[in-house]
Coordinates of C-alpha atoms in Angstrom, one line a residue:
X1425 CA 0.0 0.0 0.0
X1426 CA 1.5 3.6 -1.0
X1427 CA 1.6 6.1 1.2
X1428 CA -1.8 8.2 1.9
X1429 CA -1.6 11.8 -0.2
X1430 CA -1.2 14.6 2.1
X1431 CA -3.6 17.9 1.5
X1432 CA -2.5 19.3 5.0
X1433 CA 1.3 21.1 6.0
X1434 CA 3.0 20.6 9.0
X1435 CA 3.4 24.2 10.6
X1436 CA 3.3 27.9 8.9
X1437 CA 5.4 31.0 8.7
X1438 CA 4.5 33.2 11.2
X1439 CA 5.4 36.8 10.4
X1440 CA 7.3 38.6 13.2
X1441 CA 5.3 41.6 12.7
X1442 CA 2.0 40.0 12.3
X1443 CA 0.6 41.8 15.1
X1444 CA 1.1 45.1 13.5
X1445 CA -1.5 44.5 10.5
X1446 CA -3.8 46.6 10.2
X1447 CA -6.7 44.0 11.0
X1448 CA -4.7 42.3 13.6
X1449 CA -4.8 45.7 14.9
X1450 CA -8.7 45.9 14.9
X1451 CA -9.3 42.1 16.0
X1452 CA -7.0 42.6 18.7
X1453 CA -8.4 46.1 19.7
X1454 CA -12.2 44.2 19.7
X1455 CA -11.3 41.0 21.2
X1456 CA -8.0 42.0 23.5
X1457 CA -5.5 39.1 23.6
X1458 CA -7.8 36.4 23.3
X1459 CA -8.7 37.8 19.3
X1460 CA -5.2 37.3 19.0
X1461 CA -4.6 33.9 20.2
X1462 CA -8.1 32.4 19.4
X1463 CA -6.4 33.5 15.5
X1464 CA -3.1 32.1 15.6
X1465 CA -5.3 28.5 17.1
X1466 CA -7.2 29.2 14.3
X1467 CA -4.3 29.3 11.7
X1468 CA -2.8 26.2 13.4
X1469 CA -6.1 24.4 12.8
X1470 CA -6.3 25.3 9.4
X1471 CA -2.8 24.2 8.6
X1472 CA -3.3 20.7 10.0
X1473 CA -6.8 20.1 8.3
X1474 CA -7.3 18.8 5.1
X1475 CA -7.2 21.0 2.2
X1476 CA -6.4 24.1 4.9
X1477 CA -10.1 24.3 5.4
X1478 CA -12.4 23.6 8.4
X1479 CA -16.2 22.6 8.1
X1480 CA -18.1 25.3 9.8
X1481 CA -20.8 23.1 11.9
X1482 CA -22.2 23.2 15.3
X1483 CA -20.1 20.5 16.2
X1484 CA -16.9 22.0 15.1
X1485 CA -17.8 25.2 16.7
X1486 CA -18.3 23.1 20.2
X1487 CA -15.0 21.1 19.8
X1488 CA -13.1 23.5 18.7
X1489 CA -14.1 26.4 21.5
X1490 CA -13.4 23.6 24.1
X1491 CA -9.7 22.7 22.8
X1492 CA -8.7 27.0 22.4
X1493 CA -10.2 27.2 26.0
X1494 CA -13.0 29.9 25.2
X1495 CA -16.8 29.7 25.3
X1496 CA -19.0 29.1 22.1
X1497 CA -20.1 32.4 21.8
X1498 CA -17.0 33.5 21.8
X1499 CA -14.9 31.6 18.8
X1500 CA -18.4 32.8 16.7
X1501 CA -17.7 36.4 17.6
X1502 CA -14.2 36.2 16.9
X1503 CA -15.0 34.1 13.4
X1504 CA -17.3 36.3 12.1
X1505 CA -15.7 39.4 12.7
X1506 CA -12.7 37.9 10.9
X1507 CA -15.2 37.0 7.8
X1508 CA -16.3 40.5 8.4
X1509 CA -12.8 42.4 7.6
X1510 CA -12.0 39.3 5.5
X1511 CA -9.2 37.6 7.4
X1512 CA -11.3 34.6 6.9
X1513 CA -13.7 33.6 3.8
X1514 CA -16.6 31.1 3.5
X1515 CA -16.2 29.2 0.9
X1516 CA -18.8 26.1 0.6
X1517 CA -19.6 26.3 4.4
X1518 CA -16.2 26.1 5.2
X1519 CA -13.5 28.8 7.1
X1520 CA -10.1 28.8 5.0
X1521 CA -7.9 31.7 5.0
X1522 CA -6.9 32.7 1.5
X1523 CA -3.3 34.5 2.6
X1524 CA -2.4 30.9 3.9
X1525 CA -3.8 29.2 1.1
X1526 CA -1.4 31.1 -0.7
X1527 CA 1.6 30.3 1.0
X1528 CA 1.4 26.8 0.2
X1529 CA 0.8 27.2 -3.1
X1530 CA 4.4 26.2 -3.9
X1531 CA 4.2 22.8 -1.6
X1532 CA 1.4 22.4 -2.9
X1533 CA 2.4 22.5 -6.8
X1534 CA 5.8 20.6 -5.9
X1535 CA 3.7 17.8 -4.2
X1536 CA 1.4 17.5 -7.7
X1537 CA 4.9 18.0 -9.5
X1538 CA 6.3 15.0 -7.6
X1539 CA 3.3 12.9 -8.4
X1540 CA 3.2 13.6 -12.0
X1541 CA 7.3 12.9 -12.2
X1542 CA 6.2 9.3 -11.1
X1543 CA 3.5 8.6 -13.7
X1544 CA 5.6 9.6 -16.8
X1545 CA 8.3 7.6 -15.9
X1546 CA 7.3 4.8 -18.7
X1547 CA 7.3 1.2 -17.2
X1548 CA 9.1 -1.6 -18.8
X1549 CA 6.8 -3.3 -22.2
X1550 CA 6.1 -6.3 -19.5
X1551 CA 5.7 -4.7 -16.2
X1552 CA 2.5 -5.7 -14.1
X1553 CA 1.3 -2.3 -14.2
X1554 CA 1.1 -2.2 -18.0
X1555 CA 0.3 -5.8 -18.7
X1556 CA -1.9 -6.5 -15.9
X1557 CA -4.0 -3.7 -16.8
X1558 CA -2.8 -1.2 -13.9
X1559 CA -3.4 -3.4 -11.4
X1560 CA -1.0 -2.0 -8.9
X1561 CA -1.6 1.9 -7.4
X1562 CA 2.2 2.3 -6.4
X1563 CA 4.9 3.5 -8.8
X1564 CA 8.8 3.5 -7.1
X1565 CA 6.9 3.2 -3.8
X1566 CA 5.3 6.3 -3.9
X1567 CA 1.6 6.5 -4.4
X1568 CA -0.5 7.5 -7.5
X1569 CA -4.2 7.5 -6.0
X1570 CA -4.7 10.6 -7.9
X1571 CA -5.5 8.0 -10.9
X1572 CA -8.9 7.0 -10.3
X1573 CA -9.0 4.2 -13.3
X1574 CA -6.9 1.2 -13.7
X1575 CA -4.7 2.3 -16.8
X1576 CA -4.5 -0.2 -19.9
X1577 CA -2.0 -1.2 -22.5
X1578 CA -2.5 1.8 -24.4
X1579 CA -3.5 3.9 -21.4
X1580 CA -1.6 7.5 -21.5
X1581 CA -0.2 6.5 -17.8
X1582 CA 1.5 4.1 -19.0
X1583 CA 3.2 5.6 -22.1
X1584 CA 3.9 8.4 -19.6
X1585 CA 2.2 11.7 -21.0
X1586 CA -0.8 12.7 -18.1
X1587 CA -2.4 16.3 -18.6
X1588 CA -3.3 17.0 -15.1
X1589 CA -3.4 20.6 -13.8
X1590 CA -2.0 21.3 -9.9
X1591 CA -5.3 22.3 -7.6
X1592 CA -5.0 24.8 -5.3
X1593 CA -6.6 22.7 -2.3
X1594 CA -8.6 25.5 -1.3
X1595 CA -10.2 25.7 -4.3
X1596 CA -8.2 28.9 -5.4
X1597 CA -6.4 29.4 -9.0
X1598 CA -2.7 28.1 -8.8
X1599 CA -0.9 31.7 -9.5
X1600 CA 0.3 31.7 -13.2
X1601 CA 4.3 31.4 -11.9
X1602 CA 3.2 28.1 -10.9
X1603 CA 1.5 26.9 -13.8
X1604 CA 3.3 27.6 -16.8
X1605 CA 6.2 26.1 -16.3
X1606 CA 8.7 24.7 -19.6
X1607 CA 8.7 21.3 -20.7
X1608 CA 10.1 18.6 -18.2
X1609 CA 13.4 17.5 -19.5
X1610 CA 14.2 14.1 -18.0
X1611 CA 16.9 14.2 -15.1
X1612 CA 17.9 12.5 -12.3
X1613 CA 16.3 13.2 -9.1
X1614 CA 19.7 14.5 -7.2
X1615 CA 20.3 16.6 -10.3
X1616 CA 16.5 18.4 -9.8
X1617 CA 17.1 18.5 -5.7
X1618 CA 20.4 20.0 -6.3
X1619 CA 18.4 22.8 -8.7
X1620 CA 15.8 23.3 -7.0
X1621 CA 17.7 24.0 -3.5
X1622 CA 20.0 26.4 -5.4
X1623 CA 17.2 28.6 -7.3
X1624 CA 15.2 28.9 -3.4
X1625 CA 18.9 29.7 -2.4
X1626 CA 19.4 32.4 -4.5
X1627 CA 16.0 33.9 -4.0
X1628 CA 16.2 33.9 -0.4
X1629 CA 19.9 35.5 -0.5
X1630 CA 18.0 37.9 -2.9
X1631 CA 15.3 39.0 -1.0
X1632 CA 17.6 39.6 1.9
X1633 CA 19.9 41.8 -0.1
X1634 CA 16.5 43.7 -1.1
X1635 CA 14.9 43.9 2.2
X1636 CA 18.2 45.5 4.1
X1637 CA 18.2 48.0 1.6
X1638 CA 14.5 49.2 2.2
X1639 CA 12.8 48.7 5.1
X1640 CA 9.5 49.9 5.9
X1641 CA 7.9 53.0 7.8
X1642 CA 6.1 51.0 9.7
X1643 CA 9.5 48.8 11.4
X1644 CA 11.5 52.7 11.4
X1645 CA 8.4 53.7 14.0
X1646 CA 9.2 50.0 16.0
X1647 CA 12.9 50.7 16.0
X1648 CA 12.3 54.4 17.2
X1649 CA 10.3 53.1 19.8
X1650 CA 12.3 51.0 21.2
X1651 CA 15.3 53.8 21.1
X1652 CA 13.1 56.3 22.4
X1653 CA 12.2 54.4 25.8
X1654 CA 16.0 53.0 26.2
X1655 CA 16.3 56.7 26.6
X1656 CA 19.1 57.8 23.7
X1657 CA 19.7 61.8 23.0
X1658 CA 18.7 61.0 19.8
X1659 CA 16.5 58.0 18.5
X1660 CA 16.2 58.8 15.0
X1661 CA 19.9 58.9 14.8
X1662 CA 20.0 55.7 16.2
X1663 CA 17.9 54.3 14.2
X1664 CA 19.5 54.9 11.1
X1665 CA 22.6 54.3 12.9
X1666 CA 21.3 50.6 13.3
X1667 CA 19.7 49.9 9.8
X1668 CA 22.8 51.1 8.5
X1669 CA 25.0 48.6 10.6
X1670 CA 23.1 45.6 9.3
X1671 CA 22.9 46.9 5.9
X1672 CA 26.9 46.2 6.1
X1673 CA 26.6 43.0 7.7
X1674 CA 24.0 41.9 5.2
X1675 CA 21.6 40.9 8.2
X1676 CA 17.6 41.6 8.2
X1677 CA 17.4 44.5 11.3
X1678 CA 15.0 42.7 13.9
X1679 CA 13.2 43.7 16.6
X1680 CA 15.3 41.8 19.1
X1681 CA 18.5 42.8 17.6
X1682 CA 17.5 46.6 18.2
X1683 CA 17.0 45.6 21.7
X1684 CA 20.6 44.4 21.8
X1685 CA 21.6 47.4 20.0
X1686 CA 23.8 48.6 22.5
X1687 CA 26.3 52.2 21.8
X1688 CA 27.5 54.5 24.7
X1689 CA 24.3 56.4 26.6
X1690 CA 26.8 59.5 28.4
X1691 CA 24.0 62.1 29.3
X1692 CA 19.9 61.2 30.4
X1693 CA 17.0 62.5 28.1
X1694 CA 14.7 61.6 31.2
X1695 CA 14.5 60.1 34.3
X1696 CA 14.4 56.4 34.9
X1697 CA 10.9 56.7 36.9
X1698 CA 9.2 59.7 34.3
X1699 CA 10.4 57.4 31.2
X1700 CA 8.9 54.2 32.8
X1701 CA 5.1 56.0 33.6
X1702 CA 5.6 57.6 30.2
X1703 CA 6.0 54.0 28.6
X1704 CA 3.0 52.6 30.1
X1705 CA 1.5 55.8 29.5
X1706 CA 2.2 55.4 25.4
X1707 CA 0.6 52.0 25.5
X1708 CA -2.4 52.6 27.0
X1709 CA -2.9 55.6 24.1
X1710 CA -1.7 53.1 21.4
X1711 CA -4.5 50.6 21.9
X1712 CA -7.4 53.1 23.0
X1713 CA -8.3 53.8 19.6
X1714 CA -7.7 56.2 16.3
X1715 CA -7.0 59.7 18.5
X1716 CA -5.1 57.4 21.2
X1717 CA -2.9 56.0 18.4
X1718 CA -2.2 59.4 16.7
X1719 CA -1.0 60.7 20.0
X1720 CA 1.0 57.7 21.1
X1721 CA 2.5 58.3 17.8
X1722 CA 3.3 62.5 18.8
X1723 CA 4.3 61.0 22.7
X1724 CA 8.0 59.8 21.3
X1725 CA 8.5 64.2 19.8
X1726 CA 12.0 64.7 19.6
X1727 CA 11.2 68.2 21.2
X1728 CA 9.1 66.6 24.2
X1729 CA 10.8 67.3 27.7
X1730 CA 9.5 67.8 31.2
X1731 CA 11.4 69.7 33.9
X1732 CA 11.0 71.3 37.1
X1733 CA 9.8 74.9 37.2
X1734 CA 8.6 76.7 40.2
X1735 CA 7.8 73.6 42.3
X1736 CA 6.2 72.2 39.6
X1737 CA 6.5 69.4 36.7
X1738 CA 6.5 71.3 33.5
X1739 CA 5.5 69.0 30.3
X1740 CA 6.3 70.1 26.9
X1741 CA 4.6 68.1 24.8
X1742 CA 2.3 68.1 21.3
X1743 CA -1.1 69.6 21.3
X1744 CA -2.7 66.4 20.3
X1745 CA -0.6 64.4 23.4
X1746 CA -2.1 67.6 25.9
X1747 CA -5.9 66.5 24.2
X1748 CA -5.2 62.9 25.3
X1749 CA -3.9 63.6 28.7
X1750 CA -6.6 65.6 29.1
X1751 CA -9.5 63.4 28.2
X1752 CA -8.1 60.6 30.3
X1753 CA -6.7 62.5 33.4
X1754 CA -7.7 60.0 36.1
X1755 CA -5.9 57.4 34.2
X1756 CA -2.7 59.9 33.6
X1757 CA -2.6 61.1 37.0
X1758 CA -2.6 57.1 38.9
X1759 CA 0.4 56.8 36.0
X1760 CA 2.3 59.2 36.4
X1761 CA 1.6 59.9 40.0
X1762 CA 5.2 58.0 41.1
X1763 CA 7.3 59.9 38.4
X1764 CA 5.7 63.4 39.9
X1765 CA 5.7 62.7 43.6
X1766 CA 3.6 64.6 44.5
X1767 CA 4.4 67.8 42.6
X1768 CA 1.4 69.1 40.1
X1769 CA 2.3 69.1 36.5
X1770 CA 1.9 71.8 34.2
X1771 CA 1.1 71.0 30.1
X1772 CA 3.0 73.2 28.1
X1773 CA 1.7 72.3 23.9
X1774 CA 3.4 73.4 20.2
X1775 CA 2.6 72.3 17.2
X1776 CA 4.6 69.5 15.3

């Protein structure tokens, strides 16, 4: 018996800045941390299930609430507002996600590639499988279920010539890269390993070489951040201080490396207790919604400062940061209340 077909994958790529899309953003901001995690179970499921799609069902719903540890009511809420802002689709009664569909499109074309390599490898004039009417399902020990009917003498899988077209097992077009591919010209298997791991060699060297060169708005503002509240003169400085470090060493600049990122701090920006309040401070705006963000955004100035001025805190700070901190003063003041001790504080604004 040859081995069973598989339509599932074994894990998926998880993006490093996946929470930083902008409807991660808005599941997490509706559903907190659970949104979060009940998606990542949710990718996880649909990874190990046949054709990366789950049957929508009562029953499903019920077993799958139980094993990610959240009522029923719940995984629905969280599943339909991911149809809703299409993070999910419906396709048939079933949840797939077409963004991982996608990513396997290339397993998923080498797979059918593999299993068509097998059937036009012409048998010998007497083999069984010719002469015996097809009568075995195995070629070279791999399996060939995808044949439905036992092939004849004059069958086209035995001469070796089968026109079959790789399926997307979501049910999604094969992108054209895929599908137009040369004629096969017979080699050994070694010599096509050897090929294959060289072309995925020089596109991931490629791709590398691309991405130190330009990288995105959106990871400058995660770098910054993470220079701002290590407390540097001058974040933006370091920043392109950093890129420009692994740009020479030909590295992708990470998250975690900037928090290794180490140079020389002489002189303080703020003070440890002020920088720590004004951290949590920044989160909280981050994830209280559109004017919350905006200001979070304006809270990391490279002309904010606070000082002491006539037995007072004095905060110069952006006029959208002074709205914020206004509209949310009981929150600011339990925050910030170990930073001041016990000094009022005085909002100074400009404009940025």
């Amino acid at each position: 018996m040859g081995r069973p077909r598989k339509n599932n994958a074994e894990y998926y790529t998880h993006d490093s800045g996946m929470r930083n899309d902008v409807k991660i953003k808005a599941l997490r901001r509706k559903f907190s941390h659970t949104g979060y995690a009940v998606w990542n179970y949710l990718l996880e499921a649909l990874t190990d299930s046949d054709d990366f799609r789950i049957e929508w069902n009562e029953i499903n719903r019920e077993l799958f609430a139980a094993d990610f540890d959240v009522t029923e009511d719940e995984l629905s809420a969280i599943v339909d507002y991911c149809l809703k802002i299409d993070l999910l689709q419906m396709v048939e009664g079933c949840i797939l996600s077409d963004t991982l569909c996608g990513r396997f499109n290339t397993l998923i074309y080498k797979r059918s590639r593999d299993r068509e390599s097998v059937s036009e490898r012409k048998p010998a004039e007497n083999s069984e499988e010719c002469v015996n009417g097809g009568n075995k399902k195995e070629f070279f020990g791999i399996s060939d279920s995808e044949n439905s009917e036992k092939p004849t003498e004059n069958s086209e899988e035995c001469i070796g010539n089968p026109s079959k077209t790789p399926k997307n097992p979501c049910g999604l077009s094969i992108k054209s890269s895929f599908s137009e591919f040369p004629p096969r010209v017979e080699k050994s298997r070694v010599e096509e390993r050897k090929e294959e791991e060289s072309r995925e060699e020089n596109i991931s060297s490629s791709r590398m070489r691309e991405e130190t060169v330009q990288v995105s708005e959106e990871e400058k503002r995660n770098f910054f951040e993470i220079f701002f509240f290590r407390n540097f003169q001058d974040p933006a400085r370091e920043v392109e201080r950093f890129i420009a470090w692994n740009g020479k060493q030909s590295n992708r600049p990470t998250r975690y490396d900037a928090e290794l990122w180490n140079p020389e701090v002489k002189d303080r920006r703020f003070s440890e207790g002020f920088l720590k309040a004004w951290k949590v401070l920044y989160t909280t705006a981050k994830f209280s919604g559109p004017d919350g963000e905006e200001a979070a955004f304006q809270m990391m100035d490279s002309r904010l400062s606070i000082k002491p001025l006539n037995g007072k805190w004095q905060l110069q700070c952006p006029e959208k940061v002074a709205v914020w901190l206004n509209d949310n003063q009981v929150t600011v003041a339990e925050i910030l209340k170990p930073a001041l001790r016990g000094h009022p504080l005085n909002i100074k604004t400009y404009r940025t």
